Amino acid sequence: MMARNLFIPITLGLVITFLIGPFLIIVAASFSAGETLAFPPQGFSLRWIAKVFTVESFRDSFYMSMFLAIGGTLVALILGIPASYALSRYKLPGAETIRTIVSAPIIVPGIIVGLSLLRYIVVPFQVGITLALFLAHTALILPYAVRVVSASLGNLRSDIEEAAVLLGSSRLGAFFRVVLPNIRGGIMSAFILGFVTSFNQVPVSLFLSGPGVRTLPVDMIAYMEIVFDPSVAALSALLAFMSIGIVFIAERFLGFSRYV
Amino acid sequence: MSDANFLTLENLTLAYGDTVAVKDLNLTIGKGELVAFLGPSGCGKTTTMRAIAGLLSPASGHVKLDGADITRVSANKRNVGLMFQSYALFPHLSVYENVAFGLRLKKTPAAELDKRVKAGITSVGLTDYADRKPGELSGGQQQRVALARSMVMEPKVLLLDEPLSNLDARLRLDMRSELQRVQKETGVTMIFVTHDQGEALSLADRIVVMKRGAIEQIGSPEDIYNRPTSAFVADFVGFENIFELSDGRLKTPKGPVELSGPVPIAAGLAWRPRMVTLGSGPFQGTVRGASFAGNSREYLLDTPLGPIKAEVDAALPSHELGAELAFDLPVGAAAQLRTFG
Ligand SMILES: Nc1ncnc2c1ncn2[C@@H]1O[C@H](COP(=O)(O)OP(=O)(O)OP(=O)(O)O)[C@@H](O)[C@H]1O
Ligand SMILES: [Mg+2]
């Protein structure tokens, strides 16, 4: 009985330590006054946080990452929502095969995806790096979009569409009037998941970078190889707070945790 | 077009891919009639409804409504209402918006829309619930919303697929009278599907009994209950002693049996347990089972005709298991079956 009572708090404590611990260390390190990335921080200053905003390559790669995350997620949703709808509503021949193909980018290690894109698409077809990155990110997000949207479609009875049609709506109208509003939460969850996945993506993006074209995480790695100062910690902390902010806003206005 | 053939199904054949669900069905329904489709699971009741609503296009045949052939008219232009067994309310919309859905699509002027929606909600007794979402209502209330949502459209025909089967016994009776009231007040032509013969008998003007994708018998509740024309219908409405006739004699597992009195020309004869005379008659049986049912007692007899079920007033003295009893199957009381099988 005693052992059981202790099991849950101890597990919880460990999980929190290992999940939140590193994050707290990064946050603490970013307020350091010292010259190198170190823990515990030496002194207190905001200079490294200020420095993040002055590094030009960070700014460019941040825009690139934002563009890929938002644009890629939008395109993935535009492709993924109709695909999920078709997969869940019609008995398509080979539906399982389609599902597997769509899910492949989750299962195949990122390094392999990146390398093969570079070796078999970018180099032979002379595809621009930006376009290649965009396609790669869209393909990576698509499985999440299809998964999450399918799950939320699965919870929705299909007879409401017929009800809408009998009340005078067209089939397409019924999709927009009664299907989309009811999977709103799923779409929002897919968007957040897609955004975060894309933004934190390293292995694929690593292969697809060229002069002046880099995603933020790749740029951070490159920076750290040259300069080992706390500005990388500061940037990581800022990004983490940005993610928390997005989830918080989504939760606040859409109650998104209900749908995940 | 006269009011008598307001809705006509002509040689309607309905199929899902290669599976034929309804075959060559003909049916005429008058304006304002309340018709019940009665039949066992899988006989094609829902399928027929879906074809009338336009959700399923027929493999062949025609659907005619109010003087027009609507076979090729799409479902959203037919003005046929359908109440789904699962209600199919829109979860993201309030009761008010659910009811207003169709009128908004028709671009009904705001004042008229508001008036009609409110009247619709009031007529099903949900005035206080107008702002609730379907998820916050009980099953019975959801059903009323579905009814109001269909009825504000003033449909030419209202189809109800097992409207009462998801409700508990008490609500079922309430909803039964609710449907009857709505039908009386609006005079809408209604077709409802049911498994339950009691429901069909008490509600319908006319009952259509279906069997394996075809109509087995059409008639008034009295016709169906008292004068089934086939062994299938007789069995369905509770005739438990059913015999085929050949050369004026009953066919039984133990050979042909002569009946007392003149035998009509028919394919078969059927008796309800209540129609069996117990205590006198030309036949002998042994009591194999007895059960008490309040007002009456039911006996299962082992007889030379096979097993016979008889029901008698519970006030009469009861019989022990194993008792030898005389009984009769009075020809005059029997339902005469035109087809057997
Ligand atoms: N979507 C479908 N695809 C293939 N066959 C179907 C489909 N829907 C129904 N059927 C078949 O058509 C026949 C008639 O089905 P239908 O749903 O009309 O029966 P029903 O009389 O409404 O039965 P129940 O009382 O169980 O609702 C059945 O044999 C059924 O298996
Ligand atoms: Mg059915």
XYZ file of C-alpha atoms and ligand atoms in Angstrom:
633
model
C 0.000 0.000 0.000
C 2.781 2.331 1.072
C 4.850 1.448 -1.963
C 1.932 2.148 -4.236
C 1.331 5.501 -2.623
C 4.920 6.518 -3.267
C 5.143 5.133 -6.790
C 3.080 7.833 -8.466
C 4.684 10.882 -6.806
C 8.184 9.501 -7.440
C 7.453 8.779 -11.105
C 5.916 12.197 -11.483
C 8.948 13.793 -9.833
C 11.344 12.016 -12.180
C 9.334 12.914 -15.260
C 9.221 16.559 -14.256
C 12.927 16.604 -13.435
C 13.958 15.194 -16.793
C 11.419 17.106 -18.876
C 11.499 20.477 -17.223
C 15.020 20.308 -15.750
C 16.981 20.847 -18.976
C 14.622 23.621 -19.940
C 15.215 25.428 -16.630
C 18.976 25.025 -17.061
C 18.785 26.616 -20.532
C 16.675 29.484 -19.235
C 19.071 30.068 -16.352
C 22.119 29.899 -18.638
C 20.684 32.513 -20.971
C 20.751 35.118 -18.181
C 24.453 34.517 -17.579
C 26.913 37.376 -17.556
C 29.831 35.094 -18.547
C 31.377 34.631 -21.971
C 30.725 30.907 -22.478
C 27.707 28.678 -22.239
C 27.850 27.310 -18.700
C 25.757 26.141 -15.790
C 25.399 27.406 -13.131
C 25.383 30.847 -14.822
C 28.018 33.343 -13.880
C 26.292 36.500 -12.692
C 23.149 37.962 -14.221
C 22.711 39.979 -17.391
C 20.402 40.392 -20.354
C 23.240 40.875 -22.846
C 22.920 37.437 -24.492
C 19.209 37.791 -24.913
C 19.823 41.167 -26.515
C 22.543 39.688 -28.692
C 20.157 37.153 -30.229
C 18.342 39.994 -31.965
C 21.515 41.448 -33.419
C 22.783 38.281 -35.120
C 21.683 38.712 -38.697
C 21.793 35.063 -39.685
C 19.478 34.204 -36.787
C 16.968 36.692 -38.093
C 17.092 35.350 -41.656
C 16.912 31.734 -40.605
C 14.085 32.530 -38.173
C 12.054 33.965 -41.057
C 12.902 30.939 -43.151
C 11.783 28.581 -40.380
C 8.577 30.526 -39.825
C 7.863 30.493 -43.553
C 8.438 26.732 -43.752
C 6.455 25.967 -40.612
C 3.430 28.130 -41.434
C 3.454 27.672 -45.213
C 4.258 23.966 -45.052
C 1.564 23.331 -42.467
C -1.037 25.243 -44.464
C -0.244 23.320 -47.642
C -0.179 20.039 -45.704
C -3.632 20.828 -44.315
C -5.017 21.853 -47.695
C -3.871 18.472 -49.037
C -4.467 16.539 -45.841
C -8.040 17.539 -45.004
C -9.584 16.360 -48.301
C -7.354 13.269 -48.200
C -8.492 12.402 -44.678
C -12.082 13.031 -45.657
C -11.848 10.744 -48.669
C -10.080 8.053 -46.651
C -12.654 8.121 -43.887
C -15.850 8.481 -45.934
C -15.343 6.386 -49.020
C -14.260 2.807 -49.274
C -11.353 3.527 -51.573
C -9.461 0.629 -53.053
C -5.998 0.645 -51.503
C -6.929 3.024 -48.702
C -4.495 1.234 -46.406
C -1.666 1.629 -48.907
C -2.379 5.339 -49.196
C -2.320 5.646 -45.399
C 1.015 3.853 -45.224
C 2.593 6.006 -47.922
C 1.336 9.170 -46.288
C 2.733 8.047 -42.923
C 6.135 7.042 -44.326
C 7.933 10.302 -43.480
C 7.196 9.711 -39.769
C 8.623 6.211 -39.825
C 11.682 6.727 -42.036
C 14.548 8.422 -40.130
C 14.942 12.088 -41.040
C 18.554 11.635 -42.117
C 17.509 9.160 -44.775
C 14.683 11.405 -45.978
C 17.064 14.364 -46.195
C 19.822 12.453 -47.921
C 17.530 10.875 -50.482
C 15.839 14.186 -51.243
C 19.232 15.715 -51.853
C 20.652 12.815 -53.823
C 17.611 11.938 -55.956
C 15.566 15.122 -56.234
C 17.577 18.258 -55.547
C 20.785 17.376 -57.375
C 19.454 15.610 -60.492
C 16.532 17.993 -61.066
C 18.304 21.175 -60.028
C 15.529 22.048 -57.564
C 16.158 25.255 -55.616
C 17.037 24.768 -51.957
C 14.110 26.840 -50.707
C 11.621 24.895 -52.792
C 13.215 21.617 -51.725
C 12.991 22.621 -48.068
C 9.374 23.631 -48.526
C 8.447 20.339 -50.182
C 10.341 18.349 -47.564
C 8.639 20.125 -44.684
C 5.205 19.772 -46.263
C 5.804 16.050 -46.729
C 6.937 15.746 -43.110
C 3.885 17.555 -41.762
C 1.355 15.773 -43.977
C 1.268 12.541 -41.920
C 0.482 14.487 -38.768
C -2.221 16.449 -40.553
C -3.817 13.275 -41.916
C -3.581 11.433 -38.592
C -5.067 14.161 -36.453
C -7.756 15.224 -38.914
C -8.742 11.592 -39.573
C -9.099 10.982 -35.862
C -11.415 13.918 -35.514
C -13.414 12.917 -38.613
C -13.739 9.438 -37.173
C -15.586 10.889 -34.201
C -18.041 12.657 -36.445
C -21.079 10.783 -37.697
C -21.469 10.978 -41.450
C -25.266 11.149 -41.350
C -25.148 14.831 -40.393
C -23.983 15.516 -43.933
C -27.018 13.719 -45.319
C -29.205 15.657 -42.903
C -27.718 18.894 -44.236
C -28.316 17.793 -47.828
C -31.962 16.973 -47.094
C -32.361 20.456 -45.626
C -31.283 21.906 -48.955
C -27.494 22.025 -48.843
C -25.274 20.758 -51.648
C -22.750 18.005 -50.849
C -19.889 20.487 -50.963
C -21.880 22.987 -48.913
C -22.521 20.301 -46.323
C -18.773 19.738 -46.041
C -18.164 23.397 -45.297
C -21.254 23.917 -43.144
C -21.296 20.843 -40.961
C -18.064 18.900 -41.399
C -15.409 21.626 -41.157
C -16.902 23.391 -38.114
C -17.025 20.100 -36.257
C -13.403 19.173 -36.952
C -12.122 22.694 -36.230
C -10.363 21.500 -33.080
C -8.671 18.678 -34.956
C -7.487 21.064 -37.656
C -6.113 23.444 -35.047
C -4.309 20.602 -33.286
C -2.880 19.441 -36.598
C -1.714 22.964 -37.300
C 0.094 23.289 -33.985
C 1.600 19.825 -34.248
C 2.709 20.513 -37.813
C 4.142 23.894 -36.922
C 6.159 22.547 -34.006
C 7.347 19.507 -35.978
C 8.540 21.675 -38.822
C 10.090 24.314 -36.635
C 12.116 21.791 -34.621
C 13.090 19.740 -37.650
C 16.855 19.207 -37.923
C 17.961 16.068 -39.806
C 16.138 16.759 -43.069
C 16.897 20.469 -43.045
C 20.563 19.718 -42.391
C 20.937 18.218 -45.852
C 18.959 20.947 -47.496
C 20.843 24.092 -46.724
C 22.744 26.307 -49.041
C 24.347 29.716 -49.070
C 22.082 32.012 -47.061
C 19.294 29.438 -46.914
C 19.046 27.673 -43.580
C 16.442 26.882 -41.017
C 16.885 28.279 -37.537
C 17.871 25.056 -35.746
C 20.475 24.302 -38.409
C 21.756 27.831 -38.138
C 22.018 27.463 -34.354
C 24.118 24.334 -34.728
C 26.367 26.094 -37.213
C 26.711 29.061 -34.876
C 27.621 26.876 -31.921
C 30.388 25.217 -33.867
C 32.100 28.605 -34.157
C 31.002 30.603 -31.117
C 30.201 28.929 -27.822
C 28.476 31.802 -26.043
C 25.164 31.812 -24.119
C 23.229 33.456 -26.960
C 22.216 30.010 -28.251
C 20.742 29.235 -24.841
C 18.957 32.592 -24.912
C 17.526 31.862 -28.366
C 16.394 28.367 -27.288
C 14.660 29.833 -24.267
C 12.927 32.444 -26.432
C 11.745 29.743 -28.874
C 10.466 27.598 -26.042
C 8.452 30.513 -24.683
C 7.097 31.176 -28.171
C 5.844 27.549 -28.387
C 4.317 27.748 -24.933
C 2.651 31.014 -25.938
C 1.131 29.471 -29.082
C -0.227 26.466 -27.196
C -1.569 28.725 -24.473
C -3.388 30.975 -26.937
C -4.757 27.977 -28.809
C -5.940 26.427 -25.580
C -7.466 29.698 -24.454
C -9.414 30.460 -27.594
C -10.072 27.028 -29.066
C -9.956 24.728 -26.087
C -7.584 22.687 -28.196
C -6.618 20.164 -25.528
C -10.148 18.770 -25.787
C -9.375 17.559 -29.288
C -5.871 16.153 -28.948
C -52.553 13.843 -60.002
C -55.077 13.300 -57.297
C -54.438 13.301 -53.584
C -54.731 9.526 -53.606
C -51.475 9.057 -55.474
C -49.407 11.805 -53.955
C -46.322 9.628 -53.685
C -45.815 6.754 -56.101
C -43.021 4.216 -56.266
C -43.035 2.437 -59.611
C -41.113 -0.766 -60.274
C -38.445 0.473 -57.939
C -35.296 -1.630 -57.814
C -32.564 -0.573 -55.436
C -29.099 -2.011 -55.222
C -25.801 -1.542 -53.429
C -23.302 -2.496 -56.105
C -24.306 -6.011 -57.077
C -26.481 -6.623 -54.025
C -30.125 -6.018 -54.823
C -31.770 -4.745 -51.637
C -35.241 -3.912 -52.997
C -36.762 -5.534 -56.045
C -39.464 -4.175 -58.318
C -41.420 -2.396 -55.609
C -44.742 -0.685 -56.345
C -46.492 1.489 -53.808
C -48.913 4.406 -53.852
C -49.386 6.685 -50.881
C -52.090 9.323 -50.515
C -51.620 12.874 -49.382
C -51.712 13.182 -45.583
C -51.484 9.455 -45.035
C -49.495 7.971 -42.175
C -47.892 4.806 -43.460
C -45.738 2.325 -41.553
C -43.068 0.127 -43.125
C -42.963 -3.018 -41.048
C -40.598 -5.905 -41.484
C -37.652 -7.837 -40.128
C -34.107 -6.522 -40.125
C -32.540 -6.251 -43.559
C -35.803 -6.363 -45.535
C -35.079 -3.018 -47.212
C -37.053 -0.483 -45.180
C -34.215 1.999 -44.760
C -33.127 1.481 -48.334
C -36.598 2.357 -49.631
C -36.686 5.487 -47.460
C -33.306 6.587 -48.724
C -34.517 6.232 -52.292
C -37.580 8.373 -51.564
C -35.325 10.988 -49.956
C -32.944 10.902 -52.916
C -29.924 9.689 -50.960
C -29.822 6.535 -53.079
C -30.549 6.546 -56.776
C -32.568 3.593 -58.013
C -31.104 0.949 -60.301
C -34.421 1.145 -62.141
C -37.950 2.410 -61.656
C -39.452 5.762 -60.728
C -40.291 7.897 -57.731
C -43.134 10.350 -58.297
C -44.133 13.026 -55.830
C -46.923 15.567 -56.082
C -47.368 15.030 -59.789
C -43.698 15.195 -60.756
C -41.213 12.458 -61.539
C -38.434 13.138 -59.026
C -36.343 10.050 -59.742
C -33.486 12.208 -61.006
C -34.056 15.198 -58.741
C -31.212 15.525 -56.250
C -31.856 15.088 -52.544
C -31.392 18.755 -51.667
C -34.152 19.850 -54.049
C -36.890 17.365 -53.138
C -38.177 18.902 -49.940
C -38.519 15.498 -48.371
C -37.741 15.391 -44.659
C -35.938 12.486 -43.078
C -35.567 11.881 -39.389
C -32.574 9.683 -38.797
C -32.548 6.978 -36.199
C -29.488 8.673 -34.699
C -31.156 12.134 -34.976
C -28.133 13.495 -36.912
C -28.254 16.878 -35.219
C -25.425 19.296 -35.972
C -23.268 19.159 -32.829
C -21.717 22.599 -33.300
C -25.024 24.446 -33.592
C -27.550 25.388 -30.931
C -31.075 24.009 -30.980
C -32.206 27.277 -32.552
C -29.580 27.119 -35.293
C -30.251 23.445 -35.958
C -33.899 24.244 -36.573
C -33.004 27.360 -38.588
C -30.473 25.527 -40.798
C -32.736 24.734 -43.740
C -34.557 28.069 -43.667
C -31.255 29.953 -43.729
C -30.243 27.999 -46.831
C -33.513 29.028 -48.436
C -32.652 32.656 -47.640
C -35.845 33.100 -45.657
C -36.251 36.745 -44.544
C -34.952 37.250 -40.993
C -38.274 38.109 -39.346
C -40.117 35.186 -40.901
C -37.237 32.826 -40.131
C -37.219 33.823 -36.487
C -40.970 33.416 -36.248
C -40.984 29.978 -37.842
C -38.000 28.678 -35.907
C -39.475 29.833 -32.605
C -42.848 28.335 -33.479
C -41.129 25.071 -34.412
C -39.178 24.939 -31.160
C -42.260 25.797 -29.135
C -44.376 23.179 -30.845
C -42.045 20.451 -29.608
C -41.901 21.954 -26.119
C -38.272 23.044 -26.145
C -38.691 26.814 -25.727
C -36.329 26.885 -22.754
C -33.645 24.933 -24.559
C -33.217 27.037 -27.692
C -29.651 28.055 -26.841
C -28.400 24.631 -25.843
C -26.153 22.458 -27.965
C -27.459 18.972 -28.904
C -24.851 17.401 -26.619
C -26.573 19.035 -23.663
C -29.959 17.453 -24.343
C -31.488 14.106 -23.454
C -32.249 11.558 -26.175
C -35.940 12.448 -26.187
C -35.192 16.153 -26.449
C -32.727 15.584 -29.280
C -35.407 13.689 -31.121
C -37.809 16.591 -30.720
C -35.188 18.938 -32.158
C -34.803 16.621 -35.137
C -38.578 16.605 -35.589
C -38.773 20.409 -35.391
C -35.836 20.759 -37.782
C -37.625 18.650 -40.394
C -41.051 20.151 -39.814
C -40.108 23.860 -40.173
C -39.226 23.073 -43.769
C -42.842 22.081 -44.369
C -41.717 18.955 -46.212
C -43.994 17.272 -48.709
C -43.228 13.950 -47.094
C -41.673 13.260 -43.740
C -39.768 10.002 -43.455
C -38.918 8.625 -40.038
C -36.448 5.783 -39.703
C -37.233 3.906 -36.503
C -38.098 7.129 -34.729
C -38.885 5.486 -31.429
C -36.397 2.671 -31.147
C -33.775 4.630 -29.191
C -36.185 5.793 -26.518
C -37.204 4.124 -23.289
C -40.724 2.729 -22.980
C -42.218 5.809 -21.356
C -40.737 8.336 -23.806
C -41.745 6.078 -26.638
C -45.414 6.513 -25.765
C -44.976 10.284 -25.404
C -43.247 10.506 -28.739
C -45.889 8.319 -30.375
C -48.614 10.774 -29.466
C -46.331 13.657 -30.381
C -45.931 12.252 -33.895
C -49.649 11.661 -34.189
C -50.380 15.216 -33.052
C -47.889 16.765 -35.484
C -49.323 14.691 -38.284
C -52.914 15.703 -37.447
C -52.073 19.393 -37.079
C -50.020 19.744 -40.226
C -51.522 17.032 -42.393
C -48.035 16.080 -43.567
C -47.649 12.783 -45.377
C -45.613 10.552 -43.112
C -43.852 7.252 -43.574
C -42.191 5.620 -40.627
C -40.136 2.507 -40.289
C -40.559 0.129 -37.424
C -39.730 -3.361 -36.241
C -42.494 -3.170 -33.706
C -45.932 -4.332 -34.836
C -47.609 -2.618 -31.848
C -46.225 0.705 -32.969
C -47.332 0.170 -36.546
C -50.824 -0.952 -35.517
C -51.453 1.950 -33.184
C -50.010 4.763 -35.292
C -50.475 4.005 -38.946
C -53.367 4.523 -41.328
C -51.835 1.861 -43.491
C -49.142 -0.736 -42.963
C -46.734 -1.997 -45.593
C -45.213 -5.311 -44.539
C -41.924 -6.001 -46.279
C -39.953 -9.175 -46.681
C -36.585 -9.571 -48.354
C -36.794 -6.448 -50.497
C -40.415 -6.840 -51.593
C -43.836 -5.907 -50.307
C -45.564 -8.845 -48.716
C -48.856 -7.196 -47.807
C -50.376 -3.724 -47.687
C -53.434 -2.982 -45.592
C -55.078 -1.167 -42.727
C -53.948 -2.114 -39.220
C -57.124 -4.263 -38.923
C -56.352 -6.033 -42.193
C -52.812 -6.789 -41.177
C -53.720 -7.852 -37.675
C -56.819 -9.907 -38.452
C -56.439 -10.899 -42.064
C -52.817 -11.617 -42.895
C -52.641 -13.025 -46.401
C -49.386 -14.939 -46.127
C -47.741 -17.220 -43.610
C -44.955 -14.674 -43.241
C -47.273 -11.843 -42.219
C -49.360 -14.167 -40.040
C -46.243 -15.207 -38.194
C -45.073 -11.599 -37.911
C -48.297 -10.424 -36.273
C -48.540 -13.270 -33.800
C -50.454 -16.135 -35.403
C -48.508 -18.967 -33.872
C -50.385 -21.941 -35.309
C -49.893 -21.838 -39.060
C -50.651 -24.704 -41.439
C -50.458 -25.217 -45.141
C -53.599 -26.632 -46.779
C -53.678 -29.259 -49.449
C -56.840 -30.853 -50.811
C -58.817 -29.288 -47.980
C -56.659 -30.891 -45.326
C -53.981 -29.488 -43.007
C -50.443 -30.490 -43.867
C -48.717 -31.550 -40.660
C -45.399 -33.201 -39.885
C -47.343 -36.411 -39.212
C -49.429 -36.424 -42.367
C -52.615 -34.725 -43.586
C -55.303 -33.932 -41.003
C -59.014 -33.490 -41.667
C -60.705 -30.436 -40.105
C -64.282 -30.312 -38.851
C -66.568 -28.224 -41.039
C -66.204 -26.877 -44.574
C -62.697 -25.731 -45.432
C -62.230 -22.582 -47.567
C -60.089 -22.478 -50.698
C -56.785 -21.097 -49.407
C -53.097 -21.885 -49.383
C -53.055 -22.075 -45.630
C -54.857 -21.379 -42.378
C -53.575 -19.645 -39.259
C -54.829 -19.350 -35.688
C -53.717 -17.090 -32.904
C -53.243 -18.972 -29.614
C -56.412 -17.244 -28.380
C -58.447 -18.736 -31.275
C -57.749 -22.324 -30.241
C -60.684 -23.924 -28.378
C -59.381 -25.789 -25.360
C -61.337 -28.478 -23.467
C -63.479 -29.780 -26.299
C -63.030 -30.725 -29.931
C -61.916 -33.518 -32.207
C -58.175 -33.366 -31.394
C -56.168 -34.526 -28.394
C -52.982 -32.983 -27.029
C -50.657 -33.291 -24.044
C -49.677 -30.179 -22.073
C -45.920 -29.715 -22.499
C -45.572 -26.190 -21.211
C -47.679 -23.620 -19.363
C -47.066 -19.981 -18.615
C -49.048 -17.377 -16.782
C -49.393 -13.969 -18.464
C -51.620 -11.965 -16.140
C -54.986 -12.016 -17.834
C -54.394 -15.267 -19.581
C -52.528 -18.554 -19.491
C -50.607 -19.991 -22.414
C -50.243 -23.686 -23.027
C -47.947 -25.514 -25.350
C -49.552 -28.763 -26.478
C -47.948 -31.794 -28.042
C -50.457 -33.026 -30.629
C -50.717 -35.239 -33.697
C -50.685 -31.924 -35.667
C -47.347 -30.958 -34.151
C -46.906 -28.371 -31.385
C -49.951 -26.122 -30.822
C -50.047 -22.954 -28.795
C -53.298 -22.117 -26.994
C -54.218 -19.196 -24.809
C -57.147 -19.129 -22.396
C -58.580 -16.821 -19.773
C -56.584 -16.988 -16.565
C -59.829 -17.159 -14.558
C -60.453 -20.688 -15.903
C -59.035 -23.632 -13.954
C -55.439 -24.310 -14.902
C -54.077 -27.534 -16.404
C -51.139 -29.536 -15.099
C -48.141 -30.423 -17.220
C -48.773 -33.810 -18.842
C -52.568 -33.442 -18.774
C -54.476 -34.808 -21.802
C -56.743 -32.144 -23.319
C -59.217 -32.063 -26.154
C -59.004 -29.050 -28.455
C -60.281 -27.677 -31.732
C -58.974 -25.382 -34.460
C -62.223 -23.655 -35.512
C -62.149 -23.105 -39.269
C -64.437 -20.071 -39.041
C -61.988 -18.154 -36.859
C -58.860 -18.893 -38.893
C -57.036 -16.363 -41.044
C -57.056 -17.544 -44.638
C -53.631 -17.318 -46.210
C -53.393 -16.761 -49.931
C -49.737 -17.584 -50.146
C -47.687 -19.899 -48.085
C -43.944 -19.508 -47.699
N -24.406 0.399 -47.609
C -24.766 -0.845 -47.934
N -23.986 -1.606 -48.716
C -24.341 -2.856 -49.065
N -25.476 -3.446 -48.686
C -26.300 -2.755 -47.911
C -26.002 -1.422 -47.483
N -27.014 -0.984 -46.708
C -27.898 -1.989 -46.658
N -27.488 -3.049 -47.368
C -28.211 -4.320 -47.553
O -29.479 -4.052 -48.096
C -30.484 -4.811 -47.456
C -31.563 -3.905 -46.909
O -31.001 -3.096 -45.896
P -31.824 -1.995 -45.130
O -30.854 -1.189 -44.343
O -32.709 -1.290 -46.072
O -32.676 -2.886 -44.153
P -33.738 -2.450 -43.065
O -35.030 -3.061 -43.449
O -33.700 -0.991 -42.861
O -33.167 -3.211 -41.792
P -33.109 -2.736 -40.272
O -34.453 -3.011 -39.722
O -32.078 -3.656 -39.695
O -32.706 -1.307 -40.255
C -29.793 -5.634 -46.400
O -29.638 -6.937 -46.897
C -28.465 -4.972 -46.214
O -27.475 -5.923 -45.926
Mg -33.016 0.261 -41.252
